[in-house]
Coordinates of C-alpha atoms in Angstrom, one line a residue:
M1 CA -73.5 -57.7 14.0
K2 CA -74.6 -61.1 14.9
I3 CA -71.2 -63.1 14.8
L4 CA -70.7 -66.8 15.0
V5 CA -67.4 -67.7 16.7
T6 CA -65.9 -71.2 16.0
G7 CA -63.4 -72.3 18.7
G8 CA -65.0 -69.6 21.0
A9 CA -64.4 -71.6 24.1
G10 CA -60.6 -71.4 23.5
Y11 CA -57.8 -69.0 24.3
I12 CA -58.0 -66.4 21.5
G13 CA -61.5 -67.3 20.7
S14 CA -62.9 -66.7 24.1
I15 CA -61.3 -63.4 24.7
T16 CA -62.2 -62.2 21.0
S17 CA -65.8 -63.2 22.0
A18 CA -65.8 -61.1 25.1
E19 CA -64.3 -58.3 23.1
L20 CA -66.9 -58.5 20.4
I21 CA -69.7 -58.4 23.1
R22 CA -68.0 -55.5 24.9
A23 CA -68.2 -53.8 21.4
G24 CA -71.8 -54.2 21.2
H25 CA -72.1 -57.5 18.9
E26 CA -74.0 -60.5 19.5
V27 CA -72.2 -63.7 19.8
I28 CA -72.8 -67.3 19.2
V29 CA -70.1 -69.7 20.1
I30 CA -69.5 -73.0 18.5
D31 CA -66.9 -75.4 20.2
N32 CA -66.5 -79.2 20.7
L33 CA -64.4 -78.4 24.0
Y34 CA -61.6 -80.6 22.6
Q35 CA -59.2 -77.9 23.8
G36 CA -61.6 -75.2 25.0
H37 CA -63.2 -74.6 28.3
R38 CA -67.0 -74.2 28.8
A39 CA -66.0 -71.6 31.5
A40 CA -64.2 -69.4 29.3
V41 CA -67.1 -68.6 27.0
P42 CA -68.5 -65.3 28.1
P43 CA -72.0 -65.7 29.9
E44 CA -73.5 -63.1 27.2
A45 CA -72.8 -65.4 24.4
V46 CA -75.1 -68.3 23.0
F47 CA -73.0 -71.5 23.5
I48 CA -73.7 -74.7 21.3
E49 CA -71.3 -77.5 21.9
A50 CA -70.8 -79.0 18.6
D51 CA -68.2 -80.5 16.0
L52 CA -67.4 -79.0 12.7
A53 CA -67.2 -82.3 11.4
D54 CA -70.9 -82.8 11.8
R55 CA -72.3 -81.2 8.8
K56 CA -76.1 -82.0 9.8
T57 CA -75.6 -80.2 13.0
L58 CA -74.1 -77.2 11.3
G59 CA -77.0 -76.8 9.0
E60 CA -79.3 -77.0 11.9
I61 CA -77.6 -74.2 13.7
F62 CA -77.5 -71.8 10.8
A63 CA -81.2 -72.4 10.3
A64 CA -81.9 -71.9 14.3
Y65 CA -79.9 -68.7 14.3
P66 CA -80.9 -66.8 11.4
G67 CA -79.4 -63.5 10.4
I68 CA -75.7 -64.4 11.1
D69 CA -73.6 -61.3 9.8
G70 CA -70.1 -63.0 9.8
I71 CA -68.0 -65.8 11.1
M72 CA -64.8 -65.8 13.0
H73 CA -63.1 -69.1 12.5
F74 CA -60.8 -69.9 15.5
A75 CA -61.5 -73.9 15.7
S76 CA -58.5 -75.9 14.8
Y77 CA -56.0 -78.3 15.8
T78 CA -53.0 -76.1 16.3
L79 CA -50.1 -77.9 17.4
V80 CA -47.0 -77.8 15.4
G81 CA -45.2 -80.8 16.8
E82 CA -48.4 -82.9 16.7
S83 CA -49.0 -82.0 13.2
M84 CA -45.7 -83.7 12.4
E85 CA -46.7 -86.9 14.2
K86 CA -50.4 -86.9 13.0
P87 CA -50.5 -85.1 9.6
F88 CA -53.9 -86.1 8.5
L89 CA -55.5 -84.6 11.6
Y90 CA -54.2 -81.4 10.3
L91 CA -54.1 -81.7 6.6
R92 CA -57.4 -83.7 6.5
D93 CA -59.5 -82.8 9.3
N94 CA -58.6 -78.9 9.7
L95 CA -59.4 -78.4 6.0
T96 CA -62.5 -80.7 5.9
N97 CA -64.1 -79.0 8.9
A98 CA -63.4 -75.4 7.4
A99 CA -64.9 -76.7 4.2
N100 CA -68.0 -77.9 6.3
L101 CA -68.3 -74.5 7.8
L102 CA -68.0 -72.6 4.7
E103 CA -70.5 -74.7 2.8
A104 CA -73.2 -74.3 5.6
A105 CA -72.4 -70.5 5.6
I106 CA -72.9 -70.2 2.0
A107 CA -76.1 -72.0 2.3
A108 CA -77.4 -69.8 4.9
G109 CA -76.4 -66.7 2.9
V110 CA -73.4 -65.5 5.2
R111 CA -70.6 -63.8 3.0
R112 CA -68.1 -62.4 5.8
F113 CA -65.4 -64.6 7.3
I114 CA -62.4 -64.2 9.5
L115 CA -59.9 -66.8 9.5
S116 CA -57.3 -67.3 12.3
S117 CA -54.4 -68.1 10.3
T118 CA -50.8 -68.3 11.4
A119 CA -47.1 -67.1 10.9
N120 CA -46.2 -70.9 10.4
L121 CA -46.8 -70.1 6.7
F122 CA -43.3 -68.6 6.6
D123 CA -40.8 -71.1 7.7
Q124 CA -38.1 -69.6 5.4
P125 CA -38.7 -66.0 5.3
E126 CA -36.3 -64.1 2.8
R127 CA -36.8 -60.8 4.5
I128 CA -37.4 -59.7 8.2
P129 CA -39.8 -58.2 9.2
I130 CA -42.2 -60.7 7.4
A131 CA -44.6 -59.0 5.2
E132 CA -48.0 -60.4 3.6
H133 CA -46.1 -60.8 0.3
E134 CA -43.4 -63.1 1.6
R135 CA -43.2 -66.3 0.1
I136 CA -45.4 -69.1 1.4
V137 CA -43.4 -71.9 2.8
P138 CA -45.4 -73.7 5.4
G139 CA -43.2 -75.1 8.3
S140 CA -45.4 -78.0 9.2
P141 CA -48.8 -79.6 8.2
Y142 CA -50.3 -77.6 10.6
G143 CA -49.1 -74.4 8.7
E144 CA -50.1 -76.2 5.4
S145 CA -53.6 -76.7 6.5
K146 CA -53.9 -73.2 7.1
F147 CA -52.7 -72.4 3.6
F148 CA -55.2 -74.9 2.3
I149 CA -57.9 -72.9 4.0
E150 CA -56.7 -69.7 2.6
R151 CA -56.9 -71.0 -0.8
T152 CA -60.4 -72.1 -0.3
L153 CA -61.6 -68.8 0.7
H154 CA -59.9 -67.3 -2.4
W155 CA -62.2 -69.7 -4.4
M156 CA -65.3 -69.0 -2.1
A157 CA -64.7 -65.5 -2.8
R158 CA -64.5 -66.1 -6.8
I159 CA -67.5 -68.3 -6.7
Y160 CA -69.7 -67.0 -4.2
G161 CA -68.6 -63.5 -3.3
M162 CA -67.2 -64.4 0.1
R163 CA -65.5 -61.3 1.8
Y164 CA -62.9 -62.5 4.0
A165 CA -59.5 -61.7 5.9
C166 CA -56.8 -64.1 6.9
L167 CA -55.2 -62.6 10.0
R168 CA -51.9 -64.5 10.3
Y169 CA -50.5 -64.4 14.1
F170 CA -47.2 -64.6 15.3
N171 CA -47.0 -65.4 19.1
A172 CA -50.2 -64.7 20.9
C173 CA -49.7 -64.1 24.4
G174 CA -50.9 -62.2 27.3
D175 CA -54.3 -62.8 29.4
T176 CA -57.0 -60.7 30.8
P177 CA -58.2 -60.9 34.4
D178 CA -61.2 -63.2 33.4
R179 CA -59.5 -65.5 30.8
G180 CA -56.2 -66.7 29.9
E181 CA -54.1 -69.4 28.5
D182 CA -55.0 -73.0 29.6
H183 CA -53.8 -75.6 27.2
D184 CA -53.0 -79.4 27.5
P185 CA -50.5 -80.1 26.8
E186 CA -48.8 -76.6 27.2
T187 CA -46.3 -75.7 24.3
H188 CA -46.2 -71.8 24.5
L189 CA -43.1 -70.3 26.1
I190 CA -44.6 -67.7 28.3
P191 CA -47.0 -69.8 30.1
I192 CA -44.5 -72.6 30.6
V193 CA -42.0 -70.0 32.1
L194 CA -45.0 -68.9 34.6
Q195 CA -45.7 -72.4 35.4
V196 CA -42.2 -72.5 36.4
A197 CA -42.6 -69.7 38.6
L198 CA -45.6 -71.3 40.2
G199 CA -43.6 -74.5 41.1
Q200 CA -45.3 -76.6 38.6
R201 CA -42.2 -77.1 36.5
P202 CA -38.7 -77.7 37.7
H203 CA -37.3 -75.4 34.9
V204 CA -37.8 -74.0 31.4
T205 CA -35.8 -75.5 28.5
I206 CA -34.1 -73.3 26.1
F207 CA -33.9 -75.0 22.7
G208 CA -30.6 -74.0 21.6
D209 CA -28.5 -71.1 22.4
D210 CA -26.2 -70.7 19.5
Y211 CA -28.4 -69.0 16.9
P212 CA -27.2 -66.0 15.2
T213 CA -29.2 -63.6 17.5
R214 CA -28.0 -60.9 20.2
D215 CA -27.6 -63.7 22.8
G216 CA -27.8 -66.9 20.9
T217 CA -31.7 -67.8 21.5
C218 CA -34.3 -67.6 19.0
V219 CA -36.2 -64.1 18.6
R220 CA -40.1 -64.1 18.2
D221 CA -42.5 -61.3 18.0
Y222 CA -45.0 -61.3 20.6
I223 CA -48.4 -60.0 20.3
H224 CA -51.0 -59.5 23.3
V225 CA -54.2 -61.6 22.5
L226 CA -56.2 -58.2 23.2
D227 CA -54.6 -56.7 20.3
L228 CA -55.4 -59.8 18.1
A229 CA -58.9 -59.5 19.2
S230 CA -59.1 -55.8 18.1
A231 CA -57.7 -56.9 14.7
H232 CA -60.5 -59.3 14.2
I233 CA -63.1 -56.7 15.2
L234 CA -61.7 -54.1 12.9
A235 CA -61.5 -56.6 10.0
M236 CA -65.0 -57.9 10.6
E237 CA -66.4 -54.2 10.7
A238 CA -64.5 -53.4 7.5
L239 CA -64.8 -56.7 5.2
D240 CA -67.7 -54.9 3.4
R241 CA -65.3 -52.5 1.7
L242 CA -62.2 -54.7 1.8
G243 CA -63.3 -57.6 0.1
E244 CA -60.3 -60.1 0.4
R245 CA -57.3 -59.2 2.7
R246 CA -54.4 -61.1 4.4
Y247 CA -52.8 -59.6 7.3
N248 CA -49.9 -60.4 9.3
L249 CA -50.3 -59.4 12.9
G250 CA -47.3 -58.9 15.3
N251 CA -45.7 -56.2 17.5
G252 CA -42.8 -55.5 14.7
Q253 CA -40.4 -56.4 17.3
G254 CA -38.8 -59.5 18.5
F255 CA -37.8 -60.8 22.0
T256 CA -35.3 -63.5 22.6
V257 CA -36.0 -66.6 24.6
R258 CA -33.7 -65.3 27.4
E259 CA -35.4 -61.9 27.3
V260 CA -38.7 -63.5 28.0
I261 CA -37.1 -65.4 30.8
E262 CA -35.5 -62.5 32.4
T263 CA -38.6 -60.3 32.1
A264 CA -40.5 -63.0 33.8
R265 CA -38.1 -63.1 36.6
K266 CA -38.7 -59.3 36.9
V267 CA -42.4 -59.5 37.0
T268 CA -42.8 -62.6 39.2
G269 CA -39.9 -62.3 41.6
H270 CA -39.1 -65.9 41.2
P271 CA -36.0 -67.1 39.9
I272 CA -37.4 -69.3 37.1
P273 CA -34.3 -71.9 36.5
A274 CA -33.6 -72.4 32.8
V275 CA -31.6 -75.1 31.2
V276 CA -30.3 -75.4 27.6
G277 CA -31.0 -78.0 25.4
P278 CA -30.5 -78.9 21.8
R279 CA -32.2 -77.0 19.0
R280 CA -35.5 -78.1 17.7
P281 CA -35.5 -79.0 14.1
G282 CA -36.9 -76.5 11.8
D283 CA -36.9 -73.5 14.3
P284 CA -36.0 -70.4 12.4
A285 CA -33.3 -68.0 14.2
V286 CA -35.7 -64.9 13.9
L287 CA -39.6 -64.6 13.2
V288 CA -40.9 -60.9 13.4
A289 CA -44.0 -59.7 11.5
S290 CA -44.5 -56.5 9.5
S291 CA -48.1 -55.1 10.5
D292 CA -47.5 -52.2 8.2
T293 CA -50.7 -53.1 6.0
I294 CA -53.3 -53.5 8.6
R295 CA -52.0 -50.4 10.3
A296 CA -52.4 -48.4 7.1
E297 CA -55.8 -49.8 5.9
L298 CA -57.7 -50.4 9.3
G299 CA -55.7 -48.0 11.6
W300 CA -55.0 -51.0 13.9
Q301 CA -52.3 -50.4 16.5
P302 CA -51.1 -52.7 19.3
Q303 CA -52.0 -51.4 22.7
Y304 CA -50.0 -53.5 24.5
P305 CA -46.5 -53.8 22.7
D306 CA -44.0 -54.0 25.5
L307 CA -43.0 -57.4 26.8
E308 CA -43.2 -56.7 30.4
T309 CA -47.0 -55.5 30.2
I310 CA -47.8 -58.8 28.3
I311 CA -46.0 -61.1 30.7
A312 CA -47.6 -59.2 33.7
S313 CA -51.0 -59.5 32.3
A314 CA -50.4 -63.3 32.0
W315 CA -49.0 -63.6 35.5
E316 CA -52.0 -62.1 37.0
W317 CA -54.2 -64.7 35.4
H318 CA -51.8 -67.5 36.1
R319 CA -51.1 -66.5 39.5
T320 CA -55.0 -66.4 40.4
H321 CA -55.8 -69.4 38.3
P322 CA -52.9 -71.8 39.0
Y323 CA -54.9 -74.7 37.6
G324 CA -56.2 -72.7 34.7
Y325 CA -60.0 -73.4 34.3
G326 CA -60.0 -76.6 36.3
D327 CA -62.1 -78.4 34.0
K328 CA -59.7 -80.9 32.5

């Protein structure tokens, strides 16, 4: 298939683009390089530097590349904390940009769409692990913006026959030898811990150690980025028979913050100092996904479920790319 990947210069988008190409698909990447890196785009992909806010350019792209079979939409503002400070960047821009993309796609006759959604839809889960039918209570304007887009897709399916899947990630992590996690600012636990190991930070902060968990720190479900990529590809290839789907993606097991730090110490051989700080507002004690639906319907199976393998893959990339892609 010919797949348009928005945000394909970013962390998950670039690795998924590489996996699409490895699976024999043709890839066209759109990215404005706000958080993405030109060096992360696979050389076999067509790269277009463009912004989804530019409706005219979007129409020109679909006209210049006819025969696009499907879209994987990664491009988004994604920082939960920032969304609490700049809500309109999320509630307005994330939704408007997705709507611009969908409008151009529908005009061009494209009817397959995969949305990069989020576990931030589930701020107050009633059951753990969290299944797709769990009530939606977004934890931030970021999570709300993804829910808006999920609802927009519902109407695009009803009105235009769009076939889509919303993939709700839990904690994406891990790297490949060629591509890895390079954010500015960095907010994810594993790369922050590895920056401490590299001497780029003095310590990692544990936000609260008095939660009702096995060691008092928050439990999260960590899923390797290659397992996320495989879920995207399986879903895209199955959309014609699926129609409309929402899948939660995680390992189905959780690790505490202290377990992540201790595993990183083992993998890197560095002491990695940690200090305990106050809880962050809104941090649930436990977030773990149930991925039973996508396992049953698509045969998806995480290939990198253990924490040591995940952190080892991340350490290899960060160790050999201590300053990331070096373009910011």
